[in-house]
């Protein structure tokens, strides 16, 4: 059993912004090469600000907690500011992750980048 922080457990039990956005402006779809878990992130963008974000994660508890946390961190942020959020920042906001679970936070960072990339593709 991994040693998870209280905050990780809380986000795992009560994930924020879980689900899907109908007609999103960008969708990120990534998979972890370490474990095969999959994360999808949907964003709504208005005037360059992420106004809504939701996720669907098929993965471990840490992947669910990091998905939940990244949605909280990016909501209301300008797209270029949101892109500066690293996987370490997500893990720190959760009170840390066990070393063997850091790759789960990488999935969250990559899902966001992938969603923003998709948004840029759609808007040009
Ligand atoms: S074990 Fe794969 S994302 Fe957590």
Short mmCIF file of N, CA and C in Angstrom, two decimals, residues 4-66:
data_model
loop_
_atom_site.label_atom_id
_atom_site.label_comp_id
_atom_site.label_asym_id
_atom_site.label_seq_id
_atom_site.Cartn_x
_atom_site.Cartn_y
_atom_site.Cartn_z
N UNK A 4 -0.19 7.64 0.76
CA UNK A 4 -0.75 8.82 0.12
C UNK A 4 -1.07 9.88 1.15
N UNK A 5 -0.93 11.14 0.74
CA UNK A 5 -1.29 12.25 1.63
C UNK A 5 -2.82 12.27 1.79
N UNK A 6 -3.26 12.94 2.82
CA UNK A 6 -4.70 13.11 3.05
C UNK A 6 -5.37 13.75 1.84
N UNK A 7 -4.66 14.74 1.26
CA UNK A 7 -5.23 15.48 0.14
C UNK A 7 -5.40 14.58 -1.09
N UNK A 8 -4.43 13.71 -1.33
CA UNK A 8 -4.57 12.77 -2.45
C UNK A 8 -5.81 11.91 -2.22
N UNK A 9 -5.94 11.39 -1.01
CA UNK A 9 -7.07 10.51 -0.70
C UNK A 9 -8.39 11.26 -0.86
N UNK A 10 -8.38 12.52 -0.45
CA UNK A 10 -9.61 13.32 -0.51
C UNK A 10 -10.01 13.55 -1.98
N UNK A 11 -9.04 13.86 -2.83
CA UNK A 11 -9.36 14.08 -4.26
C UNK A 11 -9.72 12.77 -4.95
N UNK A 12 -9.13 11.67 -4.46
CA UNK A 12 -9.46 10.38 -5.03
C UNK A 12 -10.90 9.99 -4.69
N UNK A 13 -11.28 10.25 -3.44
CA UNK A 13 -12.64 9.89 -3.01
C UNK A 13 -13.69 10.83 -3.56
N UNK A 14 -13.29 12.09 -3.78
CA UNK A 14 -14.25 13.10 -4.17
C UNK A 14 -13.67 13.95 -5.30
N UNK A 15 -13.48 13.33 -6.48
CA UNK A 15 -12.81 14.05 -7.56
C UNK A 15 -13.59 15.27 -8.03
N UNK A 16 -12.87 16.36 -8.32
CA UNK A 16 -13.49 17.59 -8.83
C UNK A 16 -13.50 17.53 -10.36
N UNK A 17 -14.57 18.01 -10.93
CA UNK A 17 -14.65 18.17 -12.40
C UNK A 17 -14.49 16.86 -13.18
N UNK A 18 -15.00 15.78 -12.62
CA UNK A 18 -14.96 14.52 -13.36
C UNK A 18 -16.07 14.54 -14.41
N UNK A 19 -15.82 13.94 -15.55
CA UNK A 19 -16.84 13.86 -16.60
C UNK A 19 -16.32 14.38 -17.92
N UNK A 20 -17.25 14.80 -18.73
CA UNK A 20 -16.92 15.15 -20.11
C UNK A 20 -17.61 16.47 -20.44
N UNK A 21 -17.01 17.29 -21.29
CA UNK A 21 -17.67 18.52 -21.74
C UNK A 21 -18.21 18.28 -23.15
N UNK A 22 -19.47 18.58 -23.33
CA UNK A 22 -20.05 18.49 -24.67
C UNK A 22 -19.54 19.69 -25.46
N UNK A 23 -19.20 19.49 -26.71
CA UNK A 23 -18.65 20.54 -27.56
C UNK A 23 -17.45 21.26 -26.92
N UNK A 24 -16.41 20.52 -26.57
CA UNK A 24 -15.24 21.16 -25.98
C UNK A 24 -14.46 21.95 -27.03
N UNK A 25 -13.61 22.88 -26.57
CA UNK A 25 -12.73 23.60 -27.49
C UNK A 25 -11.41 22.87 -27.67
N UNK A 26 -11.11 21.95 -26.78
CA UNK A 26 -9.90 21.15 -26.91
C UNK A 26 -10.04 19.88 -26.10
N UNK A 27 -9.48 18.79 -26.64
CA UNK A 27 -9.49 17.51 -25.91
C UNK A 27 -8.08 16.94 -25.90
N UNK A 28 -7.64 16.55 -24.73
CA UNK A 28 -6.34 15.90 -24.61
C UNK A 28 -6.55 14.44 -24.32
N UNK A 29 -5.78 13.61 -24.96
CA UNK A 29 -5.91 12.16 -24.74
C UNK A 29 -4.50 11.61 -24.63
N UNK A 30 -4.14 11.15 -23.46
CA UNK A 30 -2.78 10.64 -23.29
C UNK A 30 -2.78 9.32 -22.52
N UNK A 31 -1.73 8.56 -22.74
CA UNK A 31 -1.57 7.29 -22.03
C UNK A 31 -0.17 7.24 -21.43
N UNK A 32 -0.06 6.59 -20.29
CA UNK A 32 1.25 6.46 -19.66
C UNK A 32 2.01 5.28 -20.23
N UNK A 33 3.26 5.56 -20.63
CA UNK A 33 4.07 4.46 -21.14
C UNK A 33 4.53 3.57 -19.99
N UNK A 34 4.45 4.09 -18.76
CA UNK A 34 4.90 3.31 -17.59
C UNK A 34 3.89 2.22 -17.23
N UNK A 35 2.60 2.59 -17.22
CA UNK A 35 1.61 1.64 -16.69
C UNK A 35 0.43 1.38 -17.63
N UNK A 36 0.31 2.19 -18.68
CA UNK A 36 -0.79 1.97 -19.62
C UNK A 36 -2.08 2.68 -19.23
N UNK A 37 -2.09 3.41 -18.11
CA UNK A 37 -3.30 4.15 -17.72
C UNK A 37 -3.57 5.29 -18.72
N UNK A 38 -4.84 5.69 -18.79
CA UNK A 38 -5.25 6.65 -19.81
C UNK A 38 -5.99 7.82 -19.18
N UNK A 39 -5.74 9.02 -19.70
CA UNK A 39 -6.41 10.22 -19.19
C UNK A 39 -6.92 11.06 -20.34
N UNK A 40 -8.15 11.55 -20.19
CA UNK A 40 -8.71 12.48 -21.17
C UNK A 40 -9.06 13.76 -20.46
N UNK A 41 -8.74 14.89 -21.08
CA UNK A 41 -9.03 16.18 -20.48
C UNK A 41 -9.74 17.05 -21.50
N UNK A 42 -10.84 17.65 -21.09
CA UNK A 42 -11.66 18.49 -21.98
C UNK A 42 -11.58 19.92 -21.48
N UNK A 43 -11.39 20.87 -22.41
CA UNK A 43 -11.37 22.27 -21.98
C UNK A 43 -12.32 23.11 -22.81
N UNK A 44 -12.86 24.12 -22.15
CA UNK A 44 -13.64 25.17 -22.79
C UNK A 44 -12.81 26.44 -22.65
N UNK A 45 -12.64 27.18 -23.74
CA UNK A 45 -11.80 28.37 -23.69
C UNK A 45 -12.58 29.56 -24.22
N UNK A 46 -12.52 30.66 -23.48
CA UNK A 46 -13.15 31.89 -23.97
C UNK A 46 -12.17 33.03 -23.72
N UNK A 47 -11.94 33.83 -24.77
CA UNK A 47 -10.99 34.95 -24.69
C UNK A 47 -9.67 34.50 -24.06
N UNK A 48 -9.21 33.35 -24.51
CA UNK A 48 -7.93 32.82 -24.06
C UNK A 48 -7.88 32.37 -22.60
N UNK A 49 -9.05 32.25 -21.97
CA UNK A 49 -9.11 31.81 -20.57
C UNK A 49 -9.83 30.46 -20.53
N UNK A 50 -9.30 29.54 -19.74
CA UNK A 50 -9.94 28.22 -19.59
C UNK A 50 -11.13 28.40 -18.64
N UNK A 51 -12.31 28.38 -19.22
CA UNK A 51 -13.51 28.65 -18.42
C UNK A 51 -14.09 27.38 -17.81
N UNK A 52 -13.83 26.24 -18.45
CA UNK A 52 -14.32 24.99 -17.88
C UNK A 52 -13.35 23.86 -18.25
N UNK A 53 -13.29 22.87 -17.41
CA UNK A 53 -12.38 21.75 -17.65
C UNK A 53 -12.93 20.52 -16.95
N UNK A 54 -12.89 19.40 -17.64
CA UNK A 54 -13.34 18.14 -17.04
C UNK A 54 -12.40 17.02 -17.46
N UNK A 55 -12.43 15.94 -16.70
CA UNK A 55 -11.53 14.83 -17.04
C UNK A 55 -12.23 13.48 -16.93
N UNK A 56 -11.68 12.54 -17.70
CA UNK A 56 -12.06 11.13 -17.55
C UNK A 56 -10.75 10.36 -17.46
N UNK A 57 -10.56 9.68 -16.37
CA UNK A 57 -9.30 8.95 -16.18
C UNK A 57 -9.57 7.48 -15.91
N UNK A 58 -8.89 6.66 -16.68
CA UNK A 58 -8.97 5.22 -16.47
C UNK A 58 -7.62 4.83 -15.90
N UNK A 59 -7.50 4.94 -14.59
CA UNK A 59 -6.19 4.69 -14.02
C UNK A 59 -6.22 4.57 -12.52
N UNK A 60 -5.05 4.68 -11.95
CA UNK A 60 -4.89 4.46 -10.51
C UNK A 60 -5.43 5.65 -9.70
N UNK A 61 -5.42 5.49 -8.39
CA UNK A 61 -5.91 6.54 -7.50
C UNK A 61 -5.13 7.83 -7.64
N UNK A 62 -3.82 7.72 -7.80
CA UNK A 62 -3.00 8.93 -7.93
C UNK A 62 -3.30 9.64 -9.25
N UNK A 63 -3.61 8.87 -10.28
CA UNK A 63 -3.96 9.48 -11.57
C UNK A 63 -5.27 10.24 -11.44
N UNK A 64 -6.20 9.68 -10.71
CA UNK A 64 -7.49 10.35 -10.51
C UNK A 64 -7.29 11.62 -9.67
N UNK A 65 -6.50 11.51 -8.61
CA UNK A 65 -6.26 12.69 -7.76
C UNK A 65 -5.51 13.78 -8.53
N UNK A 66 -4.54 13.41 -9.36
CA UNK A 66 -3.80 14.44 -10.10
C UNK A 66 -4.68 15.06 -11.19
#
